[in-house]
């Protein structure tokens, strides 16, 4: 039980301080309270300063009580300050006469917008949009597409393999072409599909190469499909995306799953820019999925929507697409 003059004053101090703290409810009042009780010249500091004049026994008891009180008051003060900040908006901080502001709304990623534009162009030509797995099996990404394990063409697709204890044939698809095999395996002709989706390659990046990017695959298989159908479809696609006067060029290219193979470029300010690879589906691929290659023929193509968006929107570096910089993304 406190009996001395000084320890009574710690008790009184506690009572005064807690009562005053309860009454203070603005940041200004709380600051005034802090100065009065906990400040350098405050009442608690005075008690602590006066300890030197006390008997040793009393000094210990009063010192301990005063330090306990300091800790207690400091934490009560922090609590009240938090409460005051959340309860009271400082006078004048809300002007209810200000006009309302529109809240920001999200938008579609530029790659998604481009993919939709491309797939819509093909949808209108009778192609159906489907999607497939990004984690693929070697069988679909390579083997069924006429790219056996020892084929040098595998080097064209620097592959990211998925580590697995149980199997060694799992990879991140390097292109959307595995969906050619998946669709044909499960569907009888006629087939007309486009397949948008993410691809991954173990390659260094530069202004026109990303290690992950989108592709849109196309596949048409039926009786009597010819190279003229391939050219007509892709010309029509270019007309819809780039306008009627854009020049388009086809040149020979090599892909193991088509024969003949081509690349298509568009004229961009006097320069030919390659936008896709294409060709007539290789008879071996048709046979691999169980089709009669004497009866059916088809064409396939694969294009990069980011590359096409770069042309359309004058974007100088493909890496902008995946940096998540709102200054870039909100321009679309
Ligand atoms: C292929 O991936 C073939 N599967 C395309 C194909 C499909 C050919 C069907 C024949 C029949 P290629 O690696 O060239 O081909 O890629 C096709 C398109 O994807 C390119 O024209 C380009 O637009 C885009 N592309 C390829 N690599 C990258 C990359 N690293 N970064 C961004 N876009 C890329």
PDB file of N, CA and C in Angstrom, residues 15 29 36 60 81 93 98-99 106 112 119 132 151 163 168 172 175 177 193 203 237 243 258-259 261 304 325:
ATOM      1  N   UNK A  15      -4.461   8.504 -11.901  1.00  0.00           N
ATOM      2  CA  UNK A  15      -5.902   8.794 -11.971  1.00  0.00           C
ATOM      3  C   UNK A  15      -6.158  10.004 -12.857  1.00  0.00           C
ATOM      4  N   UNK A  29      -5.943  17.689 -28.797  1.00  0.00           N
ATOM      5  CA  UNK A  29      -6.096  17.463 -27.351  1.00  0.00           C
ATOM      6  C   UNK A  29      -5.157  16.356 -26.880  1.00  0.00           C
ATOM      7  N   UNK A  36       1.600  17.368 -21.348  1.00  0.00           N
ATOM      8  CA  UNK A  36       1.370  17.565 -19.904  1.00  0.00           C
ATOM      9  C   UNK A  36       1.844  16.374 -19.065  1.00  0.00           C
ATOM     10  N   UNK A  60      13.261   3.220  -4.770  1.00  0.00           N
ATOM     11  CA  UNK A  60      13.059   2.002  -5.584  1.00  0.00           C
ATOM     12  C   UNK A  60      11.593   1.790  -5.899  1.00  0.00           C
ATOM     13  N   UNK A  81      -4.764   7.563 -29.813  1.00  0.00           N
ATOM     14  CA  UNK A  81      -4.394   8.319 -31.009  1.00  0.00           C
ATOM     15  C   UNK A  81      -4.921   7.609 -32.253  1.00  0.00           C
ATOM     16  N   UNK A  93     -11.493  18.365 -44.022  1.00  0.00           N
ATOM     17  CA  UNK A  93     -10.831  17.425 -44.930  1.00  0.00           C
ATOM     18  C   UNK A  93     -11.802  16.850 -45.961  1.00  0.00           C
ATOM     19  N   UNK A  98     -17.583  19.116 -53.566  1.00  0.00           N
ATOM     20  CA  UNK A  98     -16.731  18.809 -54.731  1.00  0.00           C
ATOM     21  C   UNK A  98     -17.462  17.891 -55.708  1.00  0.00           C
ATOM     22  N   UNK A  99     -17.268  18.080 -57.044  1.00  0.00           N
ATOM     23  CA  UNK A  99     -17.917  17.159 -57.997  1.00  0.00           C
ATOM     24  C   UNK A  99     -17.334  15.750 -57.847  1.00  0.00           C
ATOM     25  N   UNK A 106     -11.052  -1.460 -64.734  1.00  0.00           N
ATOM     26  CA  UNK A 106     -10.054  -2.266 -65.441  1.00  0.00           C
ATOM     27  C   UNK A 106     -10.384  -2.393 -66.921  1.00  0.00           C
ATOM     28  N   UNK A 112      -4.933  -9.719 -75.028  1.00  0.00           N
ATOM     29  CA  UNK A 112      -6.287 -10.287 -75.090  1.00  0.00           C
ATOM     30  C   UNK A 112      -7.106  -9.579 -76.153  1.00  0.00           C
ATOM     31  N   UNK A 119      -9.285 -13.824 -83.465  1.00  0.00           N
ATOM     32  CA  UNK A 119     -10.191 -14.982 -83.459  1.00  0.00           C
ATOM     33  C   UNK A 119     -11.557 -14.597 -84.037  1.00  0.00           C
ATOM     34  N   UNK A 132      -6.371 -25.048 -75.318  1.00  0.00           N
ATOM     35  CA  UNK A 132      -5.741 -26.301 -74.911  1.00  0.00           C
ATOM     36  C   UNK A 132      -4.739 -26.080 -73.801  1.00  0.00           C
ATOM     37  N   UNK A 151      15.321 -35.258 -84.132  1.00  0.00           N
ATOM     38  CA  UNK A 151      15.191 -34.375 -85.296  1.00  0.00           C
ATOM     39  C   UNK A 151      15.783 -32.992 -84.986  1.00  0.00           C
ATOM     40  N   UNK A 163      10.106 -30.394 -64.560  1.00  0.00           N
ATOM     41  CA  UNK A 163      10.750 -31.398 -63.707  1.00  0.00           C
ATOM     42  C   UNK A 163       9.699 -32.288 -63.065  1.00  0.00           C
ATOM     43  N   UNK A 168       9.481 -37.918 -67.833  1.00  0.00           N
ATOM     44  CA  UNK A 168      10.437 -36.950 -68.383  1.00  0.00           C
ATOM     45  C   UNK A 168       9.931 -36.364 -69.697  1.00  0.00           C
ATOM     46  N   UNK A 172       6.532 -27.153 -71.129  1.00  0.00           N
ATOM     47  CA  UNK A 172       5.650 -26.012 -71.385  1.00  0.00           C
ATOM     48  C   UNK A 172       5.566 -25.887 -72.900  1.00  0.00           C
ATOM     49  N   UNK A 175       4.696 -23.968 -78.752  1.00  0.00           N
ATOM     50  CA  UNK A 175       3.811 -23.369 -79.753  1.00  0.00           C
ATOM     51  C   UNK A 175       2.404 -23.933 -79.544  1.00  0.00           C
ATOM     52  N   UNK A 177       0.748 -25.429 -81.836  1.00  0.00           N
ATOM     53  CA  UNK A 177       0.524 -26.516 -82.802  1.00  0.00           C
ATOM     54  C   UNK A 177       0.148 -27.874 -82.181  1.00  0.00           C
ATOM     55  N   UNK A 193     -10.752 -24.745 -86.860  1.00  0.00           N
ATOM     56  CA  UNK A 193     -10.598 -24.196 -85.506  1.00  0.00           C
ATOM     57  C   UNK A 193      -9.477 -23.166 -85.456  1.00  0.00           C
ATOM     58  N   UNK A 203      14.481 -18.944 -74.365  1.00  0.00           N
ATOM     59  CA  UNK A 203      15.339 -18.114 -75.212  1.00  0.00           C
ATOM     60  C   UNK A 203      15.471 -16.722 -74.618  1.00  0.00           C
ATOM     61  N   UNK A 237      -7.909 -12.710 -93.903  1.00  0.00           N
ATOM     62  CA  UNK A 237      -7.562 -12.348 -92.520  1.00  0.00           C
ATOM     63  C   UNK A 237      -6.759 -11.033 -92.504  1.00  0.00           C
ATOM     64  N   UNK A 243      -6.514  -3.893 -93.113  1.00  0.00           N
ATOM     65  CA  UNK A 243      -7.145  -3.020 -94.106  1.00  0.00           C
ATOM     66  C   UNK A 243      -6.939  -3.550 -95.515  1.00  0.00           C
ATOM     67  N   UNK A 258       4.195 -29.417 -91.831  1.00  0.00           N
ATOM     68  CA  UNK A 258       3.473 -28.983 -93.041  1.00  0.00           C
ATOM     69  C   UNK A 258       4.319 -29.243 -94.280  1.00  0.00           C
ATOM     70  N   UNK A 259       3.640 -29.410 -95.398  1.00  0.00           N
ATOM     71  CA  UNK A 259       4.350 -29.574 -96.672  1.00  0.00           C
ATOM     72  C   UNK A 259       3.412 -29.200 -97.816  1.00  0.00           C
ATOM     73  N   UNK A 261       5.573 -25.609 -96.748  1.00  0.00           N
ATOM     74  CA  UNK A 261       5.468 -24.649 -95.653  1.00  0.00           C
ATOM     75  C   UNK A 261       5.744 -23.234 -96.161  1.00  0.00           C
ATOM     76  N   UNK A 304       1.752 -14.784 -84.099  1.00  0.00           N
ATOM     77  CA  UNK A 304       2.004 -14.162 -82.792  1.00  0.00           C
ATOM     78  C   UNK A 304       1.202 -12.875 -82.650  1.00  0.00           C
ATOM     79  N   UNK A 325       3.169  -2.435 -66.662  1.00  0.00           N
ATOM     80  CA  UNK A 325       3.282  -1.000 -66.423  1.00  0.00           C
ATOM     81  C   UNK A 325       1.986  -0.342 -66.911  1.00  0.00           C
TER      82      UNK A 325
END
